[in-house]
CSV table of C-alpha atoms and ligand atoms in Angstrom, one decimal:
chain,number,residue,atom,x,y,z
A,168,MET,CA,2.4,-13.0,25.4
A,169,SER,CA,5.3,-11.0,23.6
A,170,ASN,CA,7.7,-12.2,21.3
A,171,THR,CA,10.0,-9.3,20.2
A,172,THR,CA,13.6,-8.5,20.1
A,173,GLU,CA,15.4,-5.1,19.6
A,174,THR,CA,16.8,-5.6,16.4
A,175,GLU,CA,13.8,-6.9,14.3
A,176,LEU,CA,12.5,-4.8,11.5
A,177,ALA,CA,8.9,-5.6,12.5
A,178,LEU,CA,7.6,-6.5,16.0
A,179,LEU,CA,4.7,-8.5,16.9
A,180,THR,CA,3.2,-8.3,20.4
A,181,ILE,CA,0.0,-9.9,21.7
A,182,ASP,CA,-1.9,-8.7,24.5
A,183,GLY,CA,-5.2,-10.6,25.1
A,184,ALA,CA,-7.6,-10.1,22.4
A,185,VAL,CA,-5.5,-7.3,20.7
A,186,GLY,CA,-2.3,-7.9,18.9
A,187,THR,CA,0.0,-5.1,17.5
A,188,LEU,CA,2.4,-5.1,14.5
A,189,ARG,CA,4.7,-2.4,14.3
A,190,LEU,CA,7.1,-1.4,11.4
A,191,ASN,CA,10.4,-1.1,12.7
A,192,ARG,CA,12.9,0.9,10.7
A,193,PRO,CA,12.5,4.5,11.9
A,194,GLU,CA,15.5,5.7,10.6
A,195,LYS,CA,14.2,5.1,7.2
A,196,ARG,CA,10.8,5.9,8.1
A,197,ASN,CA,9.9,2.5,7.9
A,198,ALA,CA,10.4,2.3,4.2
A,199,LEU,CA,9.8,-1.2,2.8
A,200,SER,CA,13.1,-3.0,2.2
A,201,LEU,CA,13.4,-6.7,1.1
A,202,ASP,CA,14.6,-7.8,4.7
A,203,MET,CA,11.8,-5.7,6.3
A,204,LEU,CA,9.2,-7.1,4.2
A,205,ALA,CA,10.6,-10.7,4.8
A,206,THR,CA,10.1,-10.0,8.7
A,207,LEU,CA,6.7,-8.8,8.1
A,208,HIS,CA,5.6,-11.8,6.1
A,209,GLU,CA,7.0,-14.0,8.7
A,210,LYS,CA,4.6,-12.1,11.3
A,211,VAL,CA,1.5,-11.8,9.3
A,212,SER,CA,2.0,-15.8,8.6
A,213,ALA,CA,2.4,-16.6,12.3
A,214,LEU,CA,-0.9,-14.5,12.9
A,215,ALA,CA,-2.7,-16.3,10.0
A,216,SER,CA,-1.9,-19.6,11.2
A,217,MET,CA,-2.6,-19.1,15.1
A,218,SER,CA,-5.6,-21.4,16.5
A,219,ASP,CA,-9.1,-19.8,16.7
A,220,ASP,CA,-8.6,-19.7,20.8
A,221,ARG,CA,-5.1,-18.1,20.7
A,222,ARG,CA,-5.3,-15.6,18.0
A,223,PRO,CA,-6.2,-12.1,18.7
A,224,SER,CA,-9.1,-10.7,17.0
A,225,VAL,CA,-8.1,-7.2,16.5
A,226,LEU,CA,-4.5,-6.5,14.9
A,227,VAL,CA,-3.1,-2.9,15.4
A,228,LEU,CA,-0.9,-1.9,12.3
A,229,THR,CA,1.5,0.8,13.1
A,230,GLY,CA,4.9,2.2,12.6
A,231,GLU,CA,7.6,3.1,15.0
A,232,GLY,CA,8.9,6.5,14.9
A,233,ARG,CA,7.6,9.4,13.6
A,234,SER,CA,6.5,7.9,10.1
A,235,PHE,CA,3.8,5.0,9.5
A,236,CYS,CA,5.6,4.1,6.5
A,237,ALA,CA,7.5,5.7,3.6
A,238,GLY,CA,6.4,3.0,0.9
A,239,MET,CA,8.8,1.2,-1.2
A,240,ASP,CA,12.4,1.5,-0.3
A,241,LEU,CA,13.5,3.6,-3.3
A,242,LYS,CA,17.3,3.4,-2.8
A,243,ALA,CA,16.9,-0.3,-3.1
A,244,VAL,CA,15.2,-0.1,-6.4
A,245,LEU,CA,18.1,1.8,-8.1
A,246,LYS,CA,20.5,-0.7,-7.1
A,247,GLU,CA,20.1,-3.8,-9.4
A,248,PRO,CA,17.7,-4.4,-12.4
A,249,GLY,CA,15.8,-7.2,-10.6
A,250,ALA,CA,15.2,-5.4,-7.3
A,251,PRO,CA,12.1,-3.6,-8.2
A,252,LEU,CA,9.9,-6.5,-9.2
A,253,ARG,CA,11.4,-8.5,-6.0
A,254,LEU,CA,10.1,-5.8,-4.0
A,255,LEU,CA,6.7,-5.1,-5.6
A,256,GLN,CA,6.0,-8.6,-5.6
A,257,SER,CA,6.7,-8.8,-1.9
A,258,ILE,CA,4.6,-5.9,-1.4
A,259,ALA,CA,1.9,-7.1,-3.4
A,260,GLU,CA,1.8,-10.3,-1.5
A,261,LEU,CA,2.0,-8.6,1.9
A,262,THR,CA,-1.1,-6.8,1.0
A,263,ILE,CA,-3.0,-9.6,0.2
A,264,ALA,CA,-1.8,-11.7,3.4
A,265,ILE,CA,-3.0,-8.7,5.6
A,266,ARG,CA,-6.4,-8.5,3.9
A,267,GLU,CA,-6.7,-12.2,4.1
A,268,LEU,CA,-6.1,-12.3,8.0
A,269,PRO,CA,-8.9,-13.5,10.1
A,270,MET,CA,-8.7,-10.7,12.6
A,271,VAL,CA,-10.0,-7.0,12.0
A,272,VAL,CA,-6.9,-4.9,11.1
A,273,LEU,CA,-7.0,-1.5,12.5
A,274,GLY,CA,-4.3,1.1,11.3
A,275,ARG,CA,-2.9,3.5,13.6
A,276,ILE,CA,-1.4,5.8,11.3
A,277,ASN,CA,1.2,7.7,13.5
A,278,GLY,CA,2.6,10.0,10.5
A,279,ALA,CA,3.5,9.8,7.0
A,280,ALA,CA,2.0,7.0,4.7
A,281,ILE,CA,3.3,7.3,1.3
A,282,GLY,CA,3.0,5.0,-1.8
A,283,GLY,CA,3.0,1.4,-0.7
A,284,GLY,CA,2.9,2.8,3.0
A,285,CYS,CA,-0.5,4.4,1.9
A,286,GLY,CA,-1.2,1.0,0.3
A,287,LEU,CA,-1.2,-0.5,3.6
A,288,VAL,CA,-3.5,2.0,5.0
A,289,ALA,CA,-6.2,1.0,1.9
A,290,VAL,CA,-5.6,-2.5,3.1
A,291,CYS,CA,-6.6,-1.9,6.9
A,292,ASP,CA,-10.1,-2.6,7.7
A,293,LEU,CA,-10.4,0.6,9.7
A,294,ALA,CA,-7.7,3.3,10.0
A,295,ILE,CA,-7.1,6.3,12.6
A,296,THR,CA,-4.8,9.0,12.0
A,297,THR,CA,-4.0,12.6,12.8
A,298,PRO,CA,-4.9,15.8,11.1
A,299,ASP,CA,-1.6,16.8,9.9
A,300,ALA,CA,-0.4,13.3,9.0
A,301,LYS,CA,0.7,13.3,5.4
A,302,LEU,CA,-0.8,10.5,3.3
A,303,GLY,CA,-0.9,9.5,-0.5
A,304,TYR,CA,0.5,8.3,-3.6
A,305,PRO,CA,3.4,10.5,-5.2
A,306,GLU,CA,4.4,7.8,-7.6
A,307,VAL,CA,3.6,9.5,-10.7
A,308,ASP,CA,5.6,12.4,-9.6
A,309,LEU,CA,8.5,10.0,-9.4
A,310,GLY,CA,7.8,8.8,-12.8
A,311,VAL,CA,6.6,5.6,-11.2
A,312,CYS,CA,2.9,3.5,-11.5
A,313,PRO,CA,1.0,2.9,-8.4
A,314,ALA,CA,-0.4,-0.4,-9.9
A,315,VAL,CA,0.0,-2.6,-6.7
A,316,VAL,CA,-1.7,-0.2,-4.6
A,317,ALA,CA,-4.6,0.9,-7.2
A,318,PRO,CA,-6.8,-1.9,-6.7
A,319,TRP,CA,-6.8,-1.6,-3.0
A,320,LEU,CA,-7.5,2.2,-3.4
A,321,VAL,CA,-10.3,1.6,-5.5
A,322,ALA,CA,-11.7,-0.8,-3.3
A,323,ALA,CA,-11.4,1.3,-0.5
A,324,VAL,CA,-12.6,4.8,-1.9
A,325,GLY,CA,-14.2,4.0,-5.1
A,326,GLY,CA,-13.1,4.6,-8.6
A,327,THR,CA,-13.6,8.3,-9.0
A,328,ARG,CA,-11.6,9.2,-5.9
A,329,ALA,CA,-8.9,6.6,-6.7
A,330,ARG,CA,-8.7,8.5,-10.3
A,331,ARG,CA,-8.3,12.0,-8.8
A,332,ILE,CA,-5.9,10.8,-6.0
A,333,LEU,CA,-3.6,8.5,-8.3
A,334,LEU,CA,-3.4,10.7,-11.3
A,335,SER,CA,-2.9,13.8,-9.2
A,336,GLY,CA,-0.2,12.5,-7.3
A,337,GLY,CA,1.4,14.3,-4.2
A,338,THR,CA,0.1,13.8,-0.8
A,339,MET,CA,-2.9,14.9,1.4
A,340,SER,CA,-3.2,15.7,5.0
A,341,GLY,CA,-5.2,13.4,7.4
A,342,VAL,CA,-8.1,15.7,7.1
A,343,GLN,CA,-8.1,15.3,3.4
A,344,ALA,CA,-7.7,11.7,3.8
A,345,LEU,CA,-10.5,11.4,6.0
A,346,GLU,CA,-12.7,13.3,3.5
A,347,MET,CA,-11.8,11.0,0.8
A,348,GLY,CA,-12.6,8.0,3.0
A,349,LEU,CA,-9.1,6.6,3.1
A,350,VAL,CA,-8.8,6.8,6.8
A,351,THR,CA,-12.0,6.2,9.1
A,352,GLU,CA,-11.2,8.6,11.9
A,353,ILE,CA,-8.7,11.5,12.6
A,354,VAL,CA,-7.7,12.4,16.2
A,355,PRO,CA,-5.4,14.9,17.8
A,356,ALA,CA,-1.6,13.5,17.9
A,357,GLN,CA,-1.8,13.3,21.6
A,358,ASP,CA,-5.0,11.2,21.7
A,359,LEU,CA,-3.9,8.7,18.9
A,360,ASP,CA,-2.8,6.0,21.3
A,361,ALA,CA,-5.9,6.5,23.6
A,362,ARG,CA,-8.3,6.4,20.8
A,363,VAL,CA,-6.7,3.5,19.1
A,364,ALA,CA,-6.8,1.4,22.3
A,365,GLU,CA,-10.4,2.6,22.9
A,366,VAL,CA,-11.3,1.3,19.3
A,367,ALA,CA,-9.4,-1.8,19.5
A,368,SER,CA,-11.0,-2.9,22.7
A,369,GLY,CA,-14.5,-2.1,21.4
A,370,LEU,CA,-13.8,-4.1,18.1
A,371,ALA,CA,-12.6,-7.0,20.4
A,372,LYS,CA,-15.9,-7.3,22.5
A,373,ALA,CA,-17.4,-8.8,19.5
A,374,GLY,CA,-17.6,-12.4,19.0
A,375,PRO,CA,-14.4,-13.4,17.3
A,376,HIS,CA,-16.0,-16.0,15.1
A,377,ALA,CA,-18.7,-13.4,13.9
A,378,LEU,CA,-16.3,-10.9,13.1
A,379,THR,CA,-14.0,-13.3,11.1
A,380,GLN,CA,-16.9,-14.4,9.1
A,381,THR,CA,-17.9,-10.9,8.7
A,382,LYS,CA,-14.6,-9.7,7.5
A,383,ARG,CA,-14.4,-12.5,5.0
A,384,LEU,CA,-17.9,-11.6,3.7
A,385,LEU,CA,-16.9,-8.1,3.2
A,386,ASN,CA,-13.8,-8.8,1.5
A,387,GLU,CA,-15.9,-10.9,-0.9
A,388,ILE,CA,-18.7,-8.4,-1.6
A,389,ASP,CA,-15.9,-5.6,-1.8
A,390,GLN,CA,-15.4,-7.3,-5.3
A,391,GLY,CA,-18.3,-8.3,-7.6
A,392,ASP,CA,-16.2,-11.2,-9.0
A,393,GLY,CA,-14.8,-12.3,-5.8
A,394,ASN,CA,-11.3,-11.8,-4.2
A,395,GLU,CA,-9.2,-13.7,-7.1
A,396,ARG,CA,-9.8,-10.9,-9.4
A,397,LEU,CA,-8.6,-8.3,-7.0
A,398,TYR,CA,-5.7,-10.4,-6.0
A,399,GLU,CA,-4.7,-11.3,-9.4
A,400,LEU,CA,-4.8,-7.4,-10.3
A,401,VAL,CA,-2.5,-6.8,-7.3
A,402,ARG,CA,0.0,-9.4,-8.3
A,403,LYS,CA,-0.2,-8.1,-12.3
A,404,GLY,CA,0.4,-4.4,-10.7
A,405,ALA,CA,3.9,-5.6,-9.3
A,406,HIS,CA,4.9,-6.4,-13.0
A,407,ILE,CA,3.4,-3.3,-14.4
A,408,SER,CA,5.0,-1.1,-11.7
A,409,ALA,CA,8.6,-2.8,-12.1
A,410,ASP,CA,8.4,-2.1,-15.9
A,411,VAL,CA,7.6,1.5,-15.4
A,412,ILE,CA,10.3,1.8,-12.9
A,413,GLY,CA,12.8,0.1,-15.0
A,414,GLY,CA,12.2,2.8,-17.8
A,415,PRO,CA,14.3,5.9,-18.2
A,416,GLU,CA,11.8,8.2,-16.9
A,417,ALA,CA,11.6,6.8,-13.3
A,418,GLN,CA,15.3,6.0,-13.4
A,419,GLN,CA,16.1,9.6,-14.0
A,420,ARG,CA,13.8,11.2,-11.6
A,421,LEU,CA,14.6,8.5,-8.7
A,422,SER,CA,18.4,8.9,-9.3
A,423,ALA,CA,18.2,12.6,-8.8
A,424,ILE,CA,16.7,12.1,-5.5
A,425,TYR,CA,17.9,8.6,-4.2
A,426,GLY,CA,20.9,7.9,-6.4
B,714,LIG,N1,13.0,4.6,0.5
B,714,LIG,C1,14.1,4.8,1.2
B,714,LIG,N2,14.8,5.8,2.1
B,714,LIG,C2,13.7,6.6,2.5
B,714,LIG,C3,12.5,6.3,1.7
B,714,LIG,C4,12.0,5.4,1.0
B,714,LIG,N3,10.9,5.4,0.3
B,714,LIG,N4,11.7,7.4,2.5
B,714,LIG,C5,12.7,8.0,3.4
B,714,LIG,N5,13.7,7.3,3.4
B,714,LIG,C6,14.9,7.6,3.9
B,714,LIG,C7,15.5,9.1,3.5
B,714,LIG,O1,16.5,8.9,2.4
B,714,LIG,C8,16.4,9.5,4.9
B,714,LIG,O2,17.6,8.7,4.7
B,714,LIG,P1,19.1,9.4,5.2
B,714,LIG,O3,18.8,9.6,6.7
B,714,LIG,O4,20.1,8.2,5.0
B,714,LIG,O5,19.2,10.5,4.5
B,714,LIG,C9,15.5,8.8,6.1
B,714,LIG,O6,14.5,8.0,5.5
B,714,LIG,C10,14.7,9.9,6.5
B,714,LIG,O7,14.0,10.7,5.6
B,714,LIG,P2,13.5,12.3,5.6
B,714,LIG,O8,12.9,12.6,4.3
B,714,LIG,O9,14.5,13.0,6.2
B,714,LIG,O10,12.4,12.2,6.7
B,714,LIG,P3,11.3,13.0,7.0
B,714,LIG,O11,10.6,12.6,8.3
B,714,LIG,O12,11.5,14.5,6.8
B,714,LIG,O13,10.1,12.7,5.8
B,714,LIG,C11,8.8,11.4,4.7
B,714,LIG,C12,9.4,11.7,5.9
B,714,LIG,C13,8.3,10.0,4.8
B,714,LIG,C14,7.6,12.4,4.3
B,714,LIG,C15,9.8,11.4,3.5
B,714,LIG,O14,10.8,10.7,3.9
B,714,LIG,C16,9.3,11.2,2.1
B,714,LIG,O15,8.5,11.6,1.4
B,714,LIG,N6,9.8,10.1,1.6
B,714,LIG,C17,9.8,9.5,0.3
B,714,LIG,C18,8.3,8.8,0.3
B,714,LIG,C19,8.1,7.9,-1.2
B,714,LIG,O16,8.1,9.0,-2.1
B,714,LIG,N7,7.6,7.0,-1.3
B,714,LIG,C20,7.6,6.2,-2.4
B,714,LIG,C21,6.4,6.6,-3.3
B,714,LIG,S1,6.5,5.4,-4.6
């Protein structure tokens, strides 16, 4: 089954037990605009509401073109005062919705994954990238606070590594991302598709019900206090980050690049 059109900002295709959700704004390196986020929400919600017998047991999350995702649309945040909060809230809800999907989410990280884009990497259950991919959270360099992604990163790599990554800013290579535990595997770029297909079909051989229950349990174990606390922090993060973006430091730095 395939339900895609050329112009959509996110494309969902389903081939048996493996679905693929592709961010589709390659000319802007798949930066998360409100329109694109709305399309992503629609696709994720369609996946979440599929009946047990129709839904794929694995979802490959990837980006069209040479980048996975350049993060929040930084041009949009300079346009109007309300834009940052709307964008950040939408990103926060998207990360929660992806984490809550009943299927295993496998990131195919086909290039740069920055800021909110790297937040999506941290939300994936497994992620495969290439040695030269550029991943990371340069928010503090831009005068921005990575508050929405911080809870996911702590859950993915632990507090000490998350501190090192978020407070240092900048980006890292795929090799370093593997060392940090942010991705689960790296392969040469020419092998990415074959390896993703291999891992996806391997995962799809498991019992779909067992996979769903195991993922649900892991989501809970991840957080001692249960997911409610994690999701609360992600939602609160949207407000913290929007406040920081609204301040003179971020506005000055962002305007210098994107104004
Ligand atoms: N928001 C809005 N537009 C973005 C963007 C973002 N986060 N990231 C990239 N773009 C746009 C660029 O402005 C450029 O637009 P233009 O063609 O109209 O000038 C286009 O995408 C291509 O970007 P470019 O930098 O030339 O692509 P690249 O392939 O050389 O590099 C990245 C790709 C992702 C490494 C680079 O674009 C980048 O670092 N982007 C910013 C990432 C970031 O800081 N994210 C947010 C952290 S809070």
